[in-house]
Short mmCIF file of C-alpha atoms and ligand atoms in Angstrom, two decimals:
data_model
loop_
_atom_site.label_atom_id
_atom_site.label_comp_id
_atom_site.label_asym_id
_atom_site.label_seq_id
_atom_site.Cartn_x
_atom_site.Cartn_y
_atom_site.Cartn_z
CA MET A 28 -45.31 86.95 -175.10
CA ASN A 29 -42.99 86.83 -178.06
CA ARG A 30 -43.07 85.41 -181.57
CA THR A 31 -41.90 81.91 -180.59
CA VAL A 32 -44.30 81.59 -177.69
CA TYR A 33 -47.20 82.90 -179.78
CA ILE A 34 -46.60 80.49 -182.68
CA GLU A 35 -46.22 77.63 -180.20
CA PHE A 36 -49.53 78.62 -178.67
CA LEU A 37 -51.22 78.61 -182.10
CA ASN A 38 -49.80 75.17 -182.86
CA LYS A 39 -50.91 73.58 -179.59
CA LYS A 40 -53.35 70.76 -180.11
CA PRO A 41 -54.82 68.28 -177.67
CA LYS A 42 -52.28 65.51 -177.27
CA ASP A 43 -52.65 61.78 -176.73
CA GLU A 44 -51.79 61.02 -173.10
CA ARG A 45 -49.59 58.14 -174.20
CA ILE A 46 -47.53 60.55 -176.32
CA ILE A 47 -47.12 62.83 -173.31
CA ALA A 48 -45.90 59.82 -171.34
CA LEU A 49 -43.19 59.22 -173.97
CA GLU A 50 -42.14 62.88 -173.77
CA ASN A 51 -41.90 62.66 -170.00
CA TYR A 52 -39.85 59.50 -170.19
CA ALA A 53 -37.47 61.19 -172.67
CA LYS A 54 -37.10 64.21 -170.39
CA GLU A 55 -36.43 62.11 -167.32
CA HIS A 56 -33.91 59.88 -169.06
CA ASN A 57 -32.24 62.50 -171.24
CA VAL A 58 -33.25 60.94 -174.53
CA ALA A 59 -32.85 63.41 -177.38
CA ILE A 60 -36.24 63.06 -179.09
CA ILE A 61 -37.18 65.49 -181.84
CA GLU A 62 -38.38 68.92 -180.72
CA GLU A 63 -42.02 69.87 -181.01
CA GLU A 64 -41.46 72.30 -183.86
CA GLY A 65 -39.27 69.85 -185.77
CA LEU A 66 -41.89 67.14 -185.39
CA ASP A 67 -44.65 69.43 -186.71
CA PHE A 68 -42.48 70.26 -189.69
CA LEU A 69 -41.79 66.58 -190.36
CA LYS A 70 -45.47 65.68 -190.08
CA MET A 71 -46.42 68.48 -192.44
CA LEU A 72 -43.89 67.30 -195.03
CA ILE A 73 -45.10 63.71 -194.78
CA GLN A 74 -48.71 64.73 -195.12
CA THR A 75 -48.20 67.07 -198.08
CA LYS A 76 -45.98 64.52 -199.80
CA GLN A 77 -48.45 61.75 -198.88
CA ALA A 78 -45.43 59.66 -197.95
CA LYS A 79 -46.22 56.04 -197.15
CA LYS A 80 -42.80 54.45 -196.72
CA ILE A 81 -40.35 56.00 -194.33
CA LEU A 82 -36.86 54.95 -193.26
CA GLU A 83 -35.46 56.35 -190.01
CA ILE A 84 -31.90 56.14 -188.72
CA GLY A 85 -31.99 56.50 -184.92
CA THR A 86 -35.16 55.18 -183.26
CA ALA A 87 -34.37 55.93 -179.60
CA ILE A 88 -37.65 55.23 -177.75
CA ALA A 89 -39.62 55.32 -181.06
CA TYR A 90 -41.14 58.71 -180.25
CA SER A 91 -40.72 60.10 -183.77
CA SER A 92 -41.66 56.87 -185.54
CA ILE A 93 -44.82 56.43 -183.45
CA ASN A 94 -45.85 60.04 -184.07
CA LEU A 95 -45.35 59.63 -187.81
CA ALA A 96 -47.10 56.26 -187.95
CA LEU A 97 -50.12 57.77 -186.20
CA LEU A 98 -50.58 60.25 -189.07
CA SER A 99 -52.24 57.63 -191.25
CA SER A 100 -52.97 53.90 -191.13
CA ASP A 101 -51.20 53.32 -194.46
CA ILE A 102 -47.82 54.68 -193.35
CA TYR A 103 -45.04 52.09 -192.90
CA ILE A 104 -41.79 52.84 -191.10
CA ASP A 105 -38.48 50.99 -191.00
CA THR A 106 -36.30 52.31 -188.20
CA ILE A 107 -32.77 51.42 -187.09
CA GLU A 108 -31.38 51.52 -183.54
CA ARG A 109 -28.18 50.09 -182.06
CA ASP A 110 -28.48 50.89 -178.34
CA PRO A 111 -29.81 47.84 -176.44
CA LEU A 112 -31.54 49.97 -173.81
CA MET A 113 -33.29 52.07 -176.42
CA ILE A 114 -34.30 48.92 -178.31
CA VAL A 115 -36.07 47.60 -175.20
CA GLU A 116 -37.97 50.87 -174.76
CA ALA A 117 -38.77 51.22 -178.46
CA LYS A 118 -40.21 47.69 -178.65
CA LYS A 119 -42.30 48.28 -175.56
CA ASN A 120 -43.66 51.56 -176.91
CA ILE A 121 -44.37 50.26 -180.41
CA ALA A 122 -46.32 47.38 -178.87
CA PHE A 123 -48.15 49.72 -176.50
CA PHE A 124 -49.43 51.67 -179.51
CA ASN A 125 -50.21 48.43 -181.39
CA LEU A 126 -47.96 49.51 -184.22
CA GLU A 127 -45.89 46.31 -184.58
CA ASP A 128 -47.30 45.72 -188.05
CA ARG A 129 -46.37 49.19 -189.32
CA ILE A 130 -43.11 50.00 -187.53
CA ARG A 131 -40.28 47.57 -188.23
CA LEU A 132 -37.36 47.91 -185.83
CA PHE A 133 -33.89 46.89 -187.04
CA GLU A 134 -31.73 46.23 -184.01
CA GLN A 135 -28.33 46.99 -185.41
CA ASP A 136 -25.73 49.63 -186.06
CA ALA A 137 -26.90 51.49 -189.14
CA LEU A 138 -23.36 51.53 -190.48
CA GLU A 139 -23.32 47.72 -190.44
CA LEU A 140 -26.87 46.80 -191.47
CA ASP A 141 -27.17 45.00 -194.79
CA VAL A 142 -29.29 47.28 -196.96
CA LYS A 143 -30.68 44.23 -198.76
CA ARG A 144 -32.90 43.74 -195.72
CA LEU A 145 -34.58 47.08 -196.45
CA SER A 146 -36.74 48.37 -199.31
CA ASP A 147 -35.42 50.49 -202.14
CA ASP A 148 -38.40 52.78 -202.65
CA TYR A 149 -38.75 54.93 -199.55
CA ASP A 150 -40.58 58.24 -199.88
CA VAL A 151 -38.71 59.74 -196.96
CA LEU A 152 -35.43 59.07 -195.16
CA PHE A 153 -35.07 60.68 -191.74
CA ILE A 154 -31.49 60.81 -190.45
CA ASP A 155 -31.39 61.35 -186.70
CA ALA A 156 -28.55 59.23 -185.27
CA ALA A 157 -24.86 59.83 -184.41
CA LYS A 158 -24.14 63.33 -185.67
CA GLY A 159 -20.57 62.59 -186.69
CA GLN A 160 -21.71 59.91 -189.14
CA TYR A 161 -24.28 61.86 -191.13
CA ARG A 162 -22.34 61.76 -194.36
CA ASN A 163 -21.90 57.98 -194.05
CA PHE A 164 -25.61 57.54 -193.33
CA PHE A 165 -26.54 59.77 -196.24
CA GLU A 166 -24.26 57.98 -198.69
CA LYS A 167 -25.43 54.55 -197.56
CA TYR A 168 -29.18 55.14 -197.33
CA ALA A 169 -30.10 57.95 -199.74
CA PRO A 170 -29.88 55.48 -202.66
CA LEU A 171 -32.88 53.66 -201.12
CA VAL A 172 -35.07 56.76 -201.57
CA LYS A 173 -37.25 57.15 -204.67
CA SER A 174 -36.51 59.98 -207.03
CA GLY A 175 -38.58 62.92 -205.89
CA GLY A 176 -38.33 61.58 -202.34
CA LEU A 177 -36.96 63.48 -199.35
CA ILE A 178 -33.94 63.08 -197.13
CA ILE A 179 -34.48 64.94 -193.89
CA THR A 180 -31.57 65.54 -191.53
CA ASP A 181 -32.00 66.78 -187.96
CA ASN A 182 -29.74 68.61 -185.48
CA LEU A 183 -27.72 70.65 -187.99
CA VAL A 184 -26.68 73.18 -185.36
CA PHE A 185 -26.21 70.61 -182.58
CA HIS A 186 -27.95 72.53 -179.77
CA ASP A 187 -26.21 75.72 -180.97
CA LEU A 188 -22.81 74.29 -180.02
CA LEU A 189 -21.76 75.17 -183.57
CA PHE A 190 -21.66 78.84 -182.58
CA LYS A 191 -19.75 78.62 -179.31
CA ASP A 192 -16.39 80.38 -179.36
CA TYR A 193 -14.68 77.98 -177.05
CA ILE A 194 -15.32 74.25 -176.68
CA LYS A 195 -13.13 72.63 -174.09
CA ASN A 196 -13.75 69.00 -174.94
CA ARG A 197 -11.62 67.82 -177.85
CA ARG A 198 -14.10 65.17 -178.98
CA THR A 199 -16.94 67.67 -179.00
CA ARG A 200 -14.75 70.04 -181.01
CA SER A 201 -14.06 67.39 -183.59
CA LEU A 202 -17.76 66.40 -183.71
CA ILE A 203 -18.67 70.02 -184.40
CA GLN A 204 -16.15 70.11 -187.24
CA ARG A 205 -17.74 66.99 -188.70
CA ILE A 206 -21.25 68.44 -188.46
CA LYS A 207 -20.14 71.64 -190.19
CA ALA A 208 -18.37 69.66 -192.89
CA PHE A 209 -21.51 67.58 -193.43
CA ASN A 210 -23.77 70.65 -193.71
CA GLU A 211 -21.52 72.22 -196.28
CA TRP A 212 -21.07 68.97 -198.18
CA LEU A 213 -24.87 68.58 -198.25
CA LYS A 214 -25.21 72.10 -199.62
CA GLY A 215 -23.07 71.20 -202.61
CA ILE A 216 -23.84 67.61 -203.65
CA ASP A 217 -25.12 66.79 -207.11
CA GLY A 218 -28.46 65.14 -207.59
CA TYR A 219 -30.22 66.72 -204.62
CA GLU A 220 -31.81 70.09 -204.01
CA THR A 221 -31.27 70.93 -200.36
CA TYR A 222 -33.08 73.52 -198.23
CA PHE A 223 -31.93 74.42 -194.72
CA PHE A 224 -34.43 75.49 -192.07
CA ASN A 225 -34.09 77.31 -188.78
CA ILE A 226 -36.55 74.93 -187.17
CA GLY A 227 -36.05 72.90 -184.02
CA ASP A 228 -32.33 72.11 -183.82
CA GLY A 229 -31.83 72.95 -187.52
CA ILE A 230 -33.32 70.72 -190.21
CA ALA A 231 -32.34 70.15 -193.83
CA VAL A 232 -34.62 68.78 -196.51
CA SER A 233 -32.93 67.34 -199.59
CA ILE A 234 -35.14 66.52 -202.55
CA LYS A 235 -33.75 63.66 -204.56
CA GLY A 236 -33.55 64.46 -208.25
CA ASP A 237 -34.48 62.12 -211.06
CA GLU A 238 -31.30 60.47 -212.30
CA ASN A 239 -32.63 59.93 -215.84
CA VAL A 240 -33.75 63.53 -216.17
CA ARG A 241 -30.42 64.71 -214.84
CA ASN A 242 -28.38 62.57 -217.22
CA SER A 243 -30.46 63.50 -220.23
CA SER A 244 -30.32 67.21 -219.43
CA LYS A 245 -26.54 66.90 -219.19
CA SER A 246 -26.29 65.15 -222.54
CA HIS A 247 -28.18 68.02 -224.21
CA LYS A 248 -25.66 70.60 -223.08
N1 SAH B 319 -35.54 59.80 -183.84
C1 SAH B 319 -35.72 59.78 -182.39
C2 SAH B 319 -34.50 60.26 -181.65
C3 SAH B 319 -33.22 59.54 -181.98
S1 SAH B 319 -31.89 59.96 -180.86
C4 SAH B 319 -36.87 60.69 -182.04
O1 SAH B 319 -36.89 61.86 -182.50
O2 SAH B 319 -37.75 60.28 -181.29
C5 SAH B 319 -30.57 59.20 -181.70
C6 SAH B 319 -30.54 57.68 -181.59
O3 SAH B 319 -29.67 57.20 -182.60
C7 SAH B 319 -29.97 57.17 -180.27
O4 SAH B 319 -30.91 56.33 -179.65
C8 SAH B 319 -28.73 56.37 -180.67
O5 SAH B 319 -28.54 55.17 -179.94
C9 SAH B 319 -29.03 56.03 -182.13
N2 SAH B 319 -27.85 55.81 -182.96
C10 SAH B 319 -26.73 56.58 -183.01
N3 SAH B 319 -25.87 56.09 -183.91
C11 SAH B 319 -26.44 54.98 -184.44
C12 SAH B 319 -26.04 54.03 -185.42
N4 SAH B 319 -24.85 54.11 -186.02
N5 SAH B 319 -26.89 53.02 -185.73
C13 SAH B 319 -28.09 52.92 -185.11
N6 SAH B 319 -28.53 53.79 -184.19
C14 SAH B 319 -27.71 54.80 -183.85
MG1 MG B 320 -32.71 64.75 -183.43
#
């Protein structure tokens, strides 16, 4: 027994068999769904914030969106996925849980999607797609979040690859540089208060400030 195992044990709750089936599918097919601890953290944030409108970049098999939608019958999720295989699975799973009316799947590259098709008052944005594009996702989609809303970014340490001394693959090396650059950019940007957590694969929570308050406080200086 150690700290991690003990906390995991305390957190264990009976789980829907259909959710377990999604986890097994992800394991068998190497789909990078959110880790248990990260999901608990996300759920807790959504419940305390009483978030009702969520935007997700990176649906995969809809594991995270289904889990979040099941928190409450008045939660609505827009989620974006570009991989045709994942889209097939996500649709199947959303239908299996009868969540077609609360999870809207956008079958497109998030870098190309016309934001006019989305809302502009999300409570939470969850960024969980191609790690090298996080800054682009943030800049494109954070404006659709309400002031006081949250931008949550997953996989900040990229399976701990950030701390390896030697990475052979050049593309992986450059991806790691991009992730580091994003993390440090996120730490410094104006208009958001960001907290970094050693949870799951590393999660950041950025609270969007109120633009009016910010501008007026500046003008008083
Ligand atoms: N949020 C999911 C896991 C997502 S895995 C969960 O926790 O259950 C990341 C997904 O992002 C992959 O399915 C990948 O195809 C998708 N993705 C990566 N880049 C994308 C982009 N530019 N636009 C849309 N989807 C993207
Ligand atoms: Mg992830």
